Structure formats: structure tokens, C-alpha cells
PDB file of C-alpha atoms and ligand atoms in Angstrom:
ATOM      1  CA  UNK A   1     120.662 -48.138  14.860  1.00 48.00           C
ATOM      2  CA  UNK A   2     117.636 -48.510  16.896  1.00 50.00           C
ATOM      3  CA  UNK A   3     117.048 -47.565  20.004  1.00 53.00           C
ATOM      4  CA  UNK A   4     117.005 -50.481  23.021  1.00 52.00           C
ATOM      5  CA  UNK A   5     113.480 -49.685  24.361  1.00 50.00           C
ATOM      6  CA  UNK A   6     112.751 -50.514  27.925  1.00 50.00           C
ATOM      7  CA  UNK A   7     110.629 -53.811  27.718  1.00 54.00           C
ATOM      8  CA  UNK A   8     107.236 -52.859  28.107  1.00 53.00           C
ATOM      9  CA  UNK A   9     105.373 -54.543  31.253  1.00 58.00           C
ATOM     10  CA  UNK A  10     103.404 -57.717  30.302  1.00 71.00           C
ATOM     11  CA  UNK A  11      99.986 -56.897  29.701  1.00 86.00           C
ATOM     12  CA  UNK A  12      98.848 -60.526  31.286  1.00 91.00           C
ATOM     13  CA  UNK A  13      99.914 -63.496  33.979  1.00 94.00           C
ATOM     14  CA  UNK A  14     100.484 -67.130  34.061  1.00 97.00           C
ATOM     15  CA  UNK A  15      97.908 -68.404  36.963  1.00 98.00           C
ATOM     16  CA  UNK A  16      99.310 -71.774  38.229  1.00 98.00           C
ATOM     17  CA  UNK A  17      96.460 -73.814  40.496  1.00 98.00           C
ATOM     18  CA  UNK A  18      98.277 -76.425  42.070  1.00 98.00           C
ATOM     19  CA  UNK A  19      96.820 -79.424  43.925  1.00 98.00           C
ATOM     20  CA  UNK A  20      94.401 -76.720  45.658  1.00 98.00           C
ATOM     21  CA  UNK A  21      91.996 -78.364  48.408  1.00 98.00           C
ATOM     22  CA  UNK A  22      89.864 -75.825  50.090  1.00 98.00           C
ATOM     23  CA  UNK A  23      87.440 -76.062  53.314  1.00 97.00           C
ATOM     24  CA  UNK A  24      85.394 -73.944  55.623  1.00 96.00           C
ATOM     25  CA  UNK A  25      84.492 -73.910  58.872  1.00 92.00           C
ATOM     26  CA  UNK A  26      81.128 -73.824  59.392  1.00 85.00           C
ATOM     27  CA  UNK A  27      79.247 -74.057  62.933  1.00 88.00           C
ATOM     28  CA  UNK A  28      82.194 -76.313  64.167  1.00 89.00           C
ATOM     29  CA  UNK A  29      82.023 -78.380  61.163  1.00 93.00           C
ATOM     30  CA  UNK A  30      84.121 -78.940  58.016  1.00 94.00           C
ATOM     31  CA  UNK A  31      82.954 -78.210  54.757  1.00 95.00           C
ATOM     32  CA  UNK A  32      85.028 -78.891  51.788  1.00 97.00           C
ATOM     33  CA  UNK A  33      84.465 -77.125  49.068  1.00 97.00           C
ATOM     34  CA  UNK A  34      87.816 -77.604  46.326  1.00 98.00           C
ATOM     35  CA  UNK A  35      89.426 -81.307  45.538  1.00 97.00           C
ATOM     36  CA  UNK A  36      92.804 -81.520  44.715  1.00 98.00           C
ATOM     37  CA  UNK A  37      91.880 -78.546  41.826  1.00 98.00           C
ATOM     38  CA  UNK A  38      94.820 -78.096  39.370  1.00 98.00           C
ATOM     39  CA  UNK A  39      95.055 -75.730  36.408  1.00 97.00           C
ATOM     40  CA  UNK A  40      97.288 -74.210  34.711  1.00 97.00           C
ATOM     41  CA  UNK A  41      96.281 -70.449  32.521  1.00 98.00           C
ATOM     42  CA  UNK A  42      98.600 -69.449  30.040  1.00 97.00           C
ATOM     43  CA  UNK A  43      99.140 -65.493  29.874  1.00 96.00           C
ATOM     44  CA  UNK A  44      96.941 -64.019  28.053  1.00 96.00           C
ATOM     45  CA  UNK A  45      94.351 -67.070  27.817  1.00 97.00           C
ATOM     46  CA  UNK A  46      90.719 -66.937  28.268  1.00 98.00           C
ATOM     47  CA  UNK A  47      88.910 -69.919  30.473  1.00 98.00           C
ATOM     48  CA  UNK A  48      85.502 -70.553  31.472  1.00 98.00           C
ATOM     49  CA  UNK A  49      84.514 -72.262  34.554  1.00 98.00           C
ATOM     50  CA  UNK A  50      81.263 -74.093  34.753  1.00 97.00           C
ATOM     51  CA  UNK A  51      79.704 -75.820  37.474  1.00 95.00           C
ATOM     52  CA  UNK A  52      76.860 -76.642  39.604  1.00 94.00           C
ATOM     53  CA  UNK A  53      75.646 -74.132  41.992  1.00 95.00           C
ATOM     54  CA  UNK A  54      77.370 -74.092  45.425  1.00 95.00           C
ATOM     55  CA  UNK A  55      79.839 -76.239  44.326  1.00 96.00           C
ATOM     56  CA  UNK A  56      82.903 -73.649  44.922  1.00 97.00           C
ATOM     57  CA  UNK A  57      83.856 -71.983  41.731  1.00 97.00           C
ATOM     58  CA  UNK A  58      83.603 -68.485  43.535  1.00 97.00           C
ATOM     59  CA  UNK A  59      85.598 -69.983  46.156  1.00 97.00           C
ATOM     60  CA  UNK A  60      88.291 -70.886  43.491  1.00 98.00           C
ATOM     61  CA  UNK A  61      87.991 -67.255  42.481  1.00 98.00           C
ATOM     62  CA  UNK A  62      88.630 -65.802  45.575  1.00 97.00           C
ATOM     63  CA  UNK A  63      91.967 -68.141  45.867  1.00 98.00           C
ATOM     64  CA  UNK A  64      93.239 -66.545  42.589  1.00 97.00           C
ATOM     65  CA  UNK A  65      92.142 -63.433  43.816  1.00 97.00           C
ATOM     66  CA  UNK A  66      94.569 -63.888  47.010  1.00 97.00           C
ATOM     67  CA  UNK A  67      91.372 -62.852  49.027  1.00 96.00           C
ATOM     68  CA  UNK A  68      91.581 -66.543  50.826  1.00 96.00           C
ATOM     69  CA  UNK A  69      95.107 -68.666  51.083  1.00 96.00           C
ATOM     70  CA  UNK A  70      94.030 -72.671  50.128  1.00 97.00           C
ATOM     71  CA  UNK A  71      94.177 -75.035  52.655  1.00 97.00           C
ATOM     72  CA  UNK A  72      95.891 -77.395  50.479  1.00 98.00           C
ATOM     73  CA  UNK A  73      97.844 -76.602  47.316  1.00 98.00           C
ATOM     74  CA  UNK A  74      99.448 -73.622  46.105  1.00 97.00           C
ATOM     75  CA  UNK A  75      98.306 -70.819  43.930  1.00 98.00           C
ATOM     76  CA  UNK A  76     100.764 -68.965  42.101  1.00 98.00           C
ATOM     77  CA  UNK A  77     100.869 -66.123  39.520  1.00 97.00           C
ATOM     78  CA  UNK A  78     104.010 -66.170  37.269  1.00 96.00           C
ATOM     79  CA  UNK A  79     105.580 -68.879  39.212  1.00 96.00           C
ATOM     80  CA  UNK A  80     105.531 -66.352  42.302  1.00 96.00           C
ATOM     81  CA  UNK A  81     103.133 -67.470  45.111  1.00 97.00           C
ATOM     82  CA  UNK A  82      99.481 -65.261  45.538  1.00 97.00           C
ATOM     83  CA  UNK A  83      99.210 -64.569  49.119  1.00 93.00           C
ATOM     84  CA  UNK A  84      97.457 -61.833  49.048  1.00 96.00           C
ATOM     85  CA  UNK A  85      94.835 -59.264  47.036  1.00 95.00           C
ATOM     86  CA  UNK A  86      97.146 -57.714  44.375  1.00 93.00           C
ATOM     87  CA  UNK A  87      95.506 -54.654  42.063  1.00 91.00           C
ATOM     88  CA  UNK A  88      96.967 -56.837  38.881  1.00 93.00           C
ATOM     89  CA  UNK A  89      94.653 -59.774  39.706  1.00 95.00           C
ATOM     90  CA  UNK A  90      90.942 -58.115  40.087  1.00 95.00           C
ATOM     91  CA  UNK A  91      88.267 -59.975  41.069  1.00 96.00           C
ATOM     92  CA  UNK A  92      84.622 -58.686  39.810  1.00 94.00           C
ATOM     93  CA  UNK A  93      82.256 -60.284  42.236  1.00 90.00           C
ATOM     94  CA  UNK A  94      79.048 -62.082  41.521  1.00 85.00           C
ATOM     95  CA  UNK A  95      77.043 -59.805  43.262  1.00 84.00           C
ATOM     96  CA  UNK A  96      79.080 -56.378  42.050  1.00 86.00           C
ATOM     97  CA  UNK A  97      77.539 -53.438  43.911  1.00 90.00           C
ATOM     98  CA  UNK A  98      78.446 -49.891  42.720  1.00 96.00           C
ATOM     99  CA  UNK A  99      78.794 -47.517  46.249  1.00 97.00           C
ATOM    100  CA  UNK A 100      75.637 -45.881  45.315  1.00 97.00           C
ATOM    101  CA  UNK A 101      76.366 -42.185  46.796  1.00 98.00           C
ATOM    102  CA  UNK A 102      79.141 -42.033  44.447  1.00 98.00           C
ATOM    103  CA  UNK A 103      78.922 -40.689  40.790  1.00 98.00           C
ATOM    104  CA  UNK A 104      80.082 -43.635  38.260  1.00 98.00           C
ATOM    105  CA  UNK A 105      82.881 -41.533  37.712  1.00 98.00           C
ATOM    106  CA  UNK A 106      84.249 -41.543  41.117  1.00 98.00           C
ATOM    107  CA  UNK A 107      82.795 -45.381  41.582  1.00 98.00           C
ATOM    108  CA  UNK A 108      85.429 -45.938  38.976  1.00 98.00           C
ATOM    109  CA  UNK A 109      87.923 -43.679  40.844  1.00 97.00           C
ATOM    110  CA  UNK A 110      87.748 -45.970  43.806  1.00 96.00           C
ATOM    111  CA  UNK A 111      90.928 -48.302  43.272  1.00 93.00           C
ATOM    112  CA  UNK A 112      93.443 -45.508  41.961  1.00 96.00           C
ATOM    113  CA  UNK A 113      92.820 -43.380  45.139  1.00 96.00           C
ATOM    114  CA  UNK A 114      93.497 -46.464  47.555  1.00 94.00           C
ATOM    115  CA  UNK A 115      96.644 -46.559  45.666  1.00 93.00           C
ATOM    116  CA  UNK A 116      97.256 -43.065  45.300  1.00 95.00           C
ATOM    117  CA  UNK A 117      97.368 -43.220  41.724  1.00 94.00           C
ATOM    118  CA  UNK A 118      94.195 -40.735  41.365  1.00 95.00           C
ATOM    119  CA  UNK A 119      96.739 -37.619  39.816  1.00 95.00           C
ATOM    120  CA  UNK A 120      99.071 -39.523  37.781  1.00 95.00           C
ATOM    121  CA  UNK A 121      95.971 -42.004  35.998  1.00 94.00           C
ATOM    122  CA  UNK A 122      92.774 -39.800  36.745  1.00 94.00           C
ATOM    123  CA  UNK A 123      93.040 -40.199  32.253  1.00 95.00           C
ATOM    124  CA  UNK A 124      92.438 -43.990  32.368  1.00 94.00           C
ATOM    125  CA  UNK A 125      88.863 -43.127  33.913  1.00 96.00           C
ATOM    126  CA  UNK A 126      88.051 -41.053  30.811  1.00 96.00           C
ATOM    127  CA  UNK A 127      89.477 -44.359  28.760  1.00 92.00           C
ATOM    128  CA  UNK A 128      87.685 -47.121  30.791  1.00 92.00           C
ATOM    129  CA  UNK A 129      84.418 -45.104  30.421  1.00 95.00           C
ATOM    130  CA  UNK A 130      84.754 -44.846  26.478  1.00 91.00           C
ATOM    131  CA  UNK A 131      85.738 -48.425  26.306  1.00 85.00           C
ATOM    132  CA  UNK A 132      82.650 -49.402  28.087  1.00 87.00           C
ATOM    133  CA  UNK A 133      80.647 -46.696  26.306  1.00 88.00           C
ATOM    134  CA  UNK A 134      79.845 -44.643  29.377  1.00 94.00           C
ATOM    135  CA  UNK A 135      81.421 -41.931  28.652  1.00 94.00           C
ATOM    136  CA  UNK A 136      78.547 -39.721  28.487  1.00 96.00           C
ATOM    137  CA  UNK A 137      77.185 -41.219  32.199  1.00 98.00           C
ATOM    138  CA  UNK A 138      80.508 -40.494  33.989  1.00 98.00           C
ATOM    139  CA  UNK A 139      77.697 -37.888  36.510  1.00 98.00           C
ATOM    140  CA  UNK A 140      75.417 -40.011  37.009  1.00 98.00           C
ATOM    141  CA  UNK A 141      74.648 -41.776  40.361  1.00 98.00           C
ATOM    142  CA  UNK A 142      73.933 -45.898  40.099  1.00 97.00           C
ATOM    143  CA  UNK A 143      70.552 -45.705  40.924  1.00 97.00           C
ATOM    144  CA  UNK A 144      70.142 -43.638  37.404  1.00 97.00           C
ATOM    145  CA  UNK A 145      71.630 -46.437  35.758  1.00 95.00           C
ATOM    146  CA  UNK A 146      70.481 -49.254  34.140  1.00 91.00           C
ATOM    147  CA  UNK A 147      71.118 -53.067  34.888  1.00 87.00           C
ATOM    148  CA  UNK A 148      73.485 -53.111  32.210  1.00 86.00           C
ATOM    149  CA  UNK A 149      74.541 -50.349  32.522  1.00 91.00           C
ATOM    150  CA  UNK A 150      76.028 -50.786  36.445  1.00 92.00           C
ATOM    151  CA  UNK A 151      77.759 -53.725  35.330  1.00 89.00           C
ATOM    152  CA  UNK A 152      79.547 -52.249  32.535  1.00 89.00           C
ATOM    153  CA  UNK A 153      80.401 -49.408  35.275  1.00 94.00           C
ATOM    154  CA  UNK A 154      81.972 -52.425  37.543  1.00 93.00           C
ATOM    155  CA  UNK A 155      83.768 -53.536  34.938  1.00 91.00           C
ATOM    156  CA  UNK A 156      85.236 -50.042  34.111  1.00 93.00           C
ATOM    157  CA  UNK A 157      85.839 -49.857  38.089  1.00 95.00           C
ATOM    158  CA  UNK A 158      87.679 -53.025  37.314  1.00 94.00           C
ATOM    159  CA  UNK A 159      89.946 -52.569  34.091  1.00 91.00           C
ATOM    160  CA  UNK A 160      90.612 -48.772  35.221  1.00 93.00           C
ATOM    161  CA  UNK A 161      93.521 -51.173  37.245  1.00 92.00           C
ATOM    162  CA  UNK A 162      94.489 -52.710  34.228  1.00 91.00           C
ATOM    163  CA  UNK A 163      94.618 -55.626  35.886  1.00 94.00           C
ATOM    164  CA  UNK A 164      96.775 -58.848  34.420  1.00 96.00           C
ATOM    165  CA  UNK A 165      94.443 -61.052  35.721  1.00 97.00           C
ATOM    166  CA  UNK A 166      90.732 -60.393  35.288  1.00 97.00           C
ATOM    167  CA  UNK A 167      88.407 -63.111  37.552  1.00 97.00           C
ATOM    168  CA  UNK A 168      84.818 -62.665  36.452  1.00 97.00           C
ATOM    169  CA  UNK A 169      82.283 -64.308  38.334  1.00 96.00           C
ATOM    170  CA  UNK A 170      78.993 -64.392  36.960  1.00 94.00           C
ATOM    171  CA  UNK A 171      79.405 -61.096  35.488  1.00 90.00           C
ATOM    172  CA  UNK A 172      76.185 -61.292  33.173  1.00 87.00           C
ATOM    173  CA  UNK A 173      74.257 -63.217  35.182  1.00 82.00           C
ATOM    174  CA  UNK A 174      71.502 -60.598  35.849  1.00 75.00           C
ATOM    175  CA  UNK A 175      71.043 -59.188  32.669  1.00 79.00           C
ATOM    176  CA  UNK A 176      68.517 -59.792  29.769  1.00 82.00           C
ATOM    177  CA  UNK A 177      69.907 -61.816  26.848  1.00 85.00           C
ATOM    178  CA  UNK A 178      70.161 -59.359  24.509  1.00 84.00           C
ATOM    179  CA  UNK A 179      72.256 -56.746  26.676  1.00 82.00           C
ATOM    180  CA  UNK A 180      73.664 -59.851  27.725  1.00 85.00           C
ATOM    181  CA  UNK A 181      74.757 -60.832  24.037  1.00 88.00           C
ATOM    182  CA  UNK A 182      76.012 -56.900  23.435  1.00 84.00           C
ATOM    183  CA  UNK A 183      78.309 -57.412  27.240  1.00 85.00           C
ATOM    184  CA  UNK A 184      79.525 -60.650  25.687  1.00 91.00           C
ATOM    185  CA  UNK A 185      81.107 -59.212  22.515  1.00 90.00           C
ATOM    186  CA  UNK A 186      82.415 -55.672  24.578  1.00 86.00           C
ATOM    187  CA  UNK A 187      83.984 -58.437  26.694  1.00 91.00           C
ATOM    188  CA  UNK A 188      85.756 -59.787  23.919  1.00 94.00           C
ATOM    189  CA  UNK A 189      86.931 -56.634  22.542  1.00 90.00           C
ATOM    190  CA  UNK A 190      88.344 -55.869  25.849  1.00 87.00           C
ATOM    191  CA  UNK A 191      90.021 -58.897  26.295  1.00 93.00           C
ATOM    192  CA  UNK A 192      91.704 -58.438  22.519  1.00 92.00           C
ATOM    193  CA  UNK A 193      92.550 -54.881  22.944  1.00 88.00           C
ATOM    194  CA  UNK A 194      94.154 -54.944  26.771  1.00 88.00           C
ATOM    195  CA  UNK A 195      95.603 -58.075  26.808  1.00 91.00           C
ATOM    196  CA  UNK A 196      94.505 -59.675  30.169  1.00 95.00           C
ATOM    197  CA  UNK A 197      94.371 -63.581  31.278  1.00 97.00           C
ATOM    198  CA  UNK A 198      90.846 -64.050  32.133  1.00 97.00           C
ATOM    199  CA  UNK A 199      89.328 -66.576  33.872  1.00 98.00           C
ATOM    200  CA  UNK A 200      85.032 -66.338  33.807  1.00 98.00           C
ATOM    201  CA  UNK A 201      82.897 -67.983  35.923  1.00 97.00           C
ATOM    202  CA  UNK A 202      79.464 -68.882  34.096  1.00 96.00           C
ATOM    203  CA  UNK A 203      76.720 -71.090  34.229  1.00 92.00           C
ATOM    204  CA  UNK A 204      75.721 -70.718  30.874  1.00 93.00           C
ATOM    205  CA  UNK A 205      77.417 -73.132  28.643  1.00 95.00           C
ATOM    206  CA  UNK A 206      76.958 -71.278  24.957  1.00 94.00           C
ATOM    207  CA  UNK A 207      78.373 -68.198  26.864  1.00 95.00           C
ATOM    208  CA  UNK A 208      81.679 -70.260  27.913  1.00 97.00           C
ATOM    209  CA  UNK A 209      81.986 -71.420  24.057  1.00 97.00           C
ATOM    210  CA  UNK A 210      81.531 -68.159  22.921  1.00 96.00           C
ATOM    211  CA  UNK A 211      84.008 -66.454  24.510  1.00 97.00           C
ATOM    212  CA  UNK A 212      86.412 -68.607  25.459  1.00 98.00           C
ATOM    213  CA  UNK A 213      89.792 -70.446  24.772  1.00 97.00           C
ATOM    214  CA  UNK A 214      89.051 -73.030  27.357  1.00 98.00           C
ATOM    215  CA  UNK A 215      86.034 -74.507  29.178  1.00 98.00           C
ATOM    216  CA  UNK A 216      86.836 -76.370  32.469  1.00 98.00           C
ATOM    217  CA  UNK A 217      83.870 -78.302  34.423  1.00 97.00           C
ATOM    218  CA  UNK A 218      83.902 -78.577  37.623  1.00 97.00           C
ATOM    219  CA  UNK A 219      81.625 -81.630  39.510  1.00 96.00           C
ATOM    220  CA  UNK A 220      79.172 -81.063  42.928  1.00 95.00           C
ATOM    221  CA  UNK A 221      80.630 -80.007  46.101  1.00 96.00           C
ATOM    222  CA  UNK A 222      83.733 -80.490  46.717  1.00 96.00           C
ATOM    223  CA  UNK A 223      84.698 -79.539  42.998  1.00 97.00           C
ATOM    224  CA  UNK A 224      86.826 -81.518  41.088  1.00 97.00           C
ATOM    225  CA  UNK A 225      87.722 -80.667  37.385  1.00 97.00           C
ATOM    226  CA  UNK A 226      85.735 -83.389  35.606  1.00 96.00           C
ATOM    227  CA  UNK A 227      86.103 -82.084  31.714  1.00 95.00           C
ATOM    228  CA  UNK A 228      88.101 -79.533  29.758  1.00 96.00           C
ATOM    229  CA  UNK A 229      87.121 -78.610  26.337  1.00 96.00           C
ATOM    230  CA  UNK A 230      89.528 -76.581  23.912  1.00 97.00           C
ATOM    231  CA  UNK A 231      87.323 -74.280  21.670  1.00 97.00           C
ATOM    232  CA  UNK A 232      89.429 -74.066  19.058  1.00 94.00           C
ATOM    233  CA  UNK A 233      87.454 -71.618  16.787  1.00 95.00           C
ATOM    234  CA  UNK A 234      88.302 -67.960  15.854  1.00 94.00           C
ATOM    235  CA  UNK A 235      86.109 -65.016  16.955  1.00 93.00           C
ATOM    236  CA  UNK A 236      83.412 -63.688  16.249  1.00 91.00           C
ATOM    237  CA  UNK A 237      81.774 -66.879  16.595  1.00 94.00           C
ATOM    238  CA  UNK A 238      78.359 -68.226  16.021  1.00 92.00           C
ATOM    239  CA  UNK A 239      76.196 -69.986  18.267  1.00 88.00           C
ATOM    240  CA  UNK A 240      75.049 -72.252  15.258  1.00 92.00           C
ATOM    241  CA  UNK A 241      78.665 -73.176  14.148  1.00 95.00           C
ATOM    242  CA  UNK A 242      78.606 -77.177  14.497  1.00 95.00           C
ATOM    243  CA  UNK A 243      81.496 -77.477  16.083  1.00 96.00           C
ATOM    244  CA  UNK A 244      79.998 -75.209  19.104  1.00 96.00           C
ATOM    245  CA  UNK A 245      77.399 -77.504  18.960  1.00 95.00           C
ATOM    246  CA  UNK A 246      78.638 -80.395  19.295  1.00 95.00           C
ATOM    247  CA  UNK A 247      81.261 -79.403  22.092  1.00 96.00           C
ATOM    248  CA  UNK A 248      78.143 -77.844  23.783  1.00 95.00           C
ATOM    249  CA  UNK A 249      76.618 -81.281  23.698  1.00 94.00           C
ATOM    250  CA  UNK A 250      79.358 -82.779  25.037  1.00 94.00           C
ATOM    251  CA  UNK A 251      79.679 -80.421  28.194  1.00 95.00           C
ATOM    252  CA  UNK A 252      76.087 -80.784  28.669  1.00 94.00           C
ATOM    253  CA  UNK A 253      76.549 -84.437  29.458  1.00 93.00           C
ATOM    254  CA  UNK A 254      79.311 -84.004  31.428  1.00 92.00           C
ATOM    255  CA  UNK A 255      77.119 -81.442  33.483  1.00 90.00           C
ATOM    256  CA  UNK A 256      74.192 -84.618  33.534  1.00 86.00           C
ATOM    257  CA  UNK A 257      72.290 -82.817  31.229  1.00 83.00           C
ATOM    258  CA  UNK A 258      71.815 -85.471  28.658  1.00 68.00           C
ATOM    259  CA  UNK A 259      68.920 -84.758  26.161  1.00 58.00           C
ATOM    260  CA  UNK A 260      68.947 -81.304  24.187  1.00 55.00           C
ATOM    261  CA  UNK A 261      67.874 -78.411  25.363  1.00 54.00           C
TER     262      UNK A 261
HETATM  263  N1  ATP B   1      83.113 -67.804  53.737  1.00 72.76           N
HETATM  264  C1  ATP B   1      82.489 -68.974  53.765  1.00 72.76           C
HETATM  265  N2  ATP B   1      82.342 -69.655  54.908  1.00 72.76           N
HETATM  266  C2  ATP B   1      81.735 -70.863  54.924  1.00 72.76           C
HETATM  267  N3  ATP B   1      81.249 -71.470  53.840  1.00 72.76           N
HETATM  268  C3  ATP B   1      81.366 -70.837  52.677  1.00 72.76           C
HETATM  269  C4  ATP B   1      81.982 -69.562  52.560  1.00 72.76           C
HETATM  270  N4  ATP B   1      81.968 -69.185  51.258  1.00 72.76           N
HETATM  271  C5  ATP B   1      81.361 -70.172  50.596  1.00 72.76           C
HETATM  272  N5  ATP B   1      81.002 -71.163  51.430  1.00 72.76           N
HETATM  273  C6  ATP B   1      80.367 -72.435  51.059  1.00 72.76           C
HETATM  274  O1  ATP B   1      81.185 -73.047  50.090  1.00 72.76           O
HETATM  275  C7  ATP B   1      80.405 -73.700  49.086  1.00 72.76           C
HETATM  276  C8  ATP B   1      80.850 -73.192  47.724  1.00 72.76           C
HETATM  277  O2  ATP B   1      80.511 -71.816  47.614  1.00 72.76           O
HETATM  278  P1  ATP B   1      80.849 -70.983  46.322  1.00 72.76           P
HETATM  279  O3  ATP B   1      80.324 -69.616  46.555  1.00 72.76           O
HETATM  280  O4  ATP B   1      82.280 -71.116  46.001  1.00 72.76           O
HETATM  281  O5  ATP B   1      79.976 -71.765  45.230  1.00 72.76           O
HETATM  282  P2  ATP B   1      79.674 -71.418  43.700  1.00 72.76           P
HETATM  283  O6  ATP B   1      80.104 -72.579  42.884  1.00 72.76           O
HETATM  284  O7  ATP B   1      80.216 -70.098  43.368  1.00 72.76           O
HETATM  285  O8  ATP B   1      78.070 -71.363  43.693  1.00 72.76           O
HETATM  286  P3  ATP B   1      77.072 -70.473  42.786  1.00 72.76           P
HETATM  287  O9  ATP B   1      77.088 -71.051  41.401  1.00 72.76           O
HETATM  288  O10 ATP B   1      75.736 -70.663  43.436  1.00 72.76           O
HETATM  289  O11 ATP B   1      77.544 -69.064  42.841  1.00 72.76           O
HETATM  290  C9  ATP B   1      78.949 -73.414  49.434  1.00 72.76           C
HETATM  291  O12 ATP B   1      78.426 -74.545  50.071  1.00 72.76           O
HETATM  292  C10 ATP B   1      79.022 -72.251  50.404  1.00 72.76           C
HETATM  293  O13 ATP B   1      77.988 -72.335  51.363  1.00 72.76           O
HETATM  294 MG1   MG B   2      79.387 -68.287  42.930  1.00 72.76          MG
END
């Protein structure tokens, strides 16, 4: 007879966006930045958020994140409500800095000592370095890095976690394309191999269809959703598939980009 296992802990979340409305206070005036934003991620699925710039899809991050509470709406993870940062929902920021007097190895370190995890996990660094394929770099100080480099350090600083919920904002956005094509796919395996919900914030359009399950558009300030596009195509995928094509089209438009480019 076989043994009842313990269930194993799910490797990824639901992320519920209800009715979320979100503004700021700026100089003694209002600014809203999210309309009435609902979306719902199934565990486990990957979604792309495009959008103009400054029109508050970091902001929508941060919600998720539990780093700000909406001022409308609800945000919830697994039906439970996010009210605060969480280490199974981890947000990689835009502008990801590395602390640059610490080794990459004890950049990565960072979370599992605020949680004093360091002795029980100190392995998963070893892990998170091979799957980002820094494992010989694990002495090195960020300055002795390169571009791509630091930012597949910040994401090992990230998935060392193992978060449930990975919020990417932008994470490619400095590189040159073709390290920029190699983060892509390491993304991808990632995403296969640990299981996580991810939600990516992008303005590049062909990146959104490459990676992901879902692309959701989001109009000018305060951001609406104003499209969502299934890409219904198995991975690896090619940018010259014609159904990536067209669908890129299509978002294109709905971003006012009308002729081809
Ligand atoms: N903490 C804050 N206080 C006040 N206003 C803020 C704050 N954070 C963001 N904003 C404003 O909210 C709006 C949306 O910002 P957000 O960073 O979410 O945009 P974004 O879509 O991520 O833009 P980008 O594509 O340029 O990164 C902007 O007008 C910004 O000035
Ligand atoms: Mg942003």
C-alpha cells in the first residue's frame, strides 16, 4: 500500500485584482493612476502587462506586491486578502540595484537572513546561482559584473525565496537584444521548472508574446485594461510564427500604433 505523503506546498498562487482604483497624493493634489482594474491570474499562469509609460503598471505591481493597499478594490492572493509584503509574492523592481559592497553571493543571501532562513537554505544560493548560470561569479562584487549579468544576480536574489508569485517589472529593459533574447528563454525555463505565477511588466510587445500565456493592455493614465490577448501557442516560440504576428498587430493597434513597425 502506498504511503499517504504529506501534500507538497503549491509551487504557485491565484492573484485576484478586484475592482482596484488607485491614487496619489501629490503636492495637495489627486492623481489617479488605476481605474476600476480587474484581473484574475490563474496559479501557475504567465501574463504580460503592457502599457504606456507613466500610466501605472508599476503601481499595479506594487499592489500585488502588498507594498501599497488600493484605494479602491481588493487584491487578494488565493482568495486571502494581500495586505502586506509577503516573501511568496516578490517583486523585482524596474530599477533592480544589487547592494554593491556585497559579493553576489551574499546579495543573494539578503532575503533568507531577514528571515532567518540563512542555515537551514544557505543550499538554495548554490541552486539559484547555477540556475542563472552564475555559479562561477558567486565572489564577485556588482561592479565586476556585467549588465546582464546583475540582472540575472537580482533575479537569483529573487527566486532564492521561491516565491509563488514572481512580479517582474521591466526586468530586461536595460539590456542589449541579444542578452536580452538569452534572459528571455532562462526566464522561461525558470518559470517551467519552479512553477511560479508570473506576472511581467514590458513594453515590448514581441517580448509579451513570447513568453507569455496572457497579454493584458492597459490605456494612458489612469489605466484601464483596454485588450487581453490569449497566446495560445506552445514554447519555444518564434517571432515569425503568423499567429504571433498577427496578435502582435492587433495589440499594436490597440496601443495606437497602427502601421507596421
Ligand atoms: N509614490 C508615488 N507618489 C506619487 N505619485 C506616484 C508615485 N508612484 C508613482 N506615481 C505616479 O503614478 C503614475 C504611474 O506611475 P507608474 O510608475 O505606476 O507608471 P508605469 O506605468 O510603471 O510607467 P513606466 O512605463 O514609465 O515605468 C505616474 O504619473 C507617477 O508619477
Ligand atoms: Mg514602471
Amino acid at each position: 500500500m502506498a504511503l499517504a505523503l504529506p501534500e507538497a506546498p503549491a509551487a504557485s498562487i491565484a492573484l485576484d485584482v478586484e475592482g482596484v482604483s488607485h491614487r496619489y497624493a501629490l503636492d495637495g493634489k489627486e492623481l489617479q493612476v488605476l481605474d476600476d482594474v480587474s484581473l484574475r491570474i490563474v496559479p501557475g499562469e504567465f501574463v504580460a502587462l503592457l502599457g504606456p509609460s507613466g500610466c501605472g503598471k508599476s503601481t499595479l505591481l506594487r499592489l500585488a506586491a502588498g507594498l501599497e493597499t488600493p484605494t479602491a478594490g481588493r487584491v487578494l492572493e488565493d482568495g486571502r486578502s494581500v495586505t502586506a509584503p509577503n516573501p511568496d509574492r516578490i517583486l523585482v523592481f524596474q530599477d533592480e540595484t544589487l547592494f554593491p559592497w556585497r559579493t553576489v553571493r551574499a546579495n543573494i543571501a539578503t532575503g533568507l537572513e531577514a528571515r532567518g532562513l540563512i542555515r537551514e537554505r544557505e543550499y538554495r544560493i548554490d541552486e539559484v546561482l547555477k540556475l542563472v548560470k552564475l555559479e562561477g561569479f558567486a565572489d564577485f562584487y556588482p561592479h565586476q559584473l556585467s549588465g546582464g549579468m546583475a540582472q540575472r544576480a537580482a533575479l537569483a536574489r529573487a527566486l532564492v525565496n521561491d516565491p509563488k508569485l514572481l512580479l517582474l517589472d521591466e526586468p530586461f529593459g536595460k539590456l542589449d537584444s541579444l542578452t536580452r533574447l538569452r534572459m528571455q528563454n532562462e526566464l522561461l525555463e525558470l518559470w517551467k521548472s519552479a512553477g511560479f505565477t508570473a506576472l511581467l511588466v514590458t513594453h515590448d510587445v514581441e517580448e509579451a508574446l513570447l513568453l507569455a500565456d496572457r497579454v493584458i493592455v492597459l490605456s494612458d493614465r489612469p489605466a484601464a485594461i483596454v485588450a487581453e490577448v490569449r497566446v495560445d501557442r506552445p514554447h519555444p516560440r518564434r517571432r515569425d510564427d503568423a499567429n504571433l504576428i498577427a496578435l502582435r498587430r492587433t495589440l499594436l493597434e490597440t496601443l495606437g500604433i497602427s502601421h507596421d513597425v
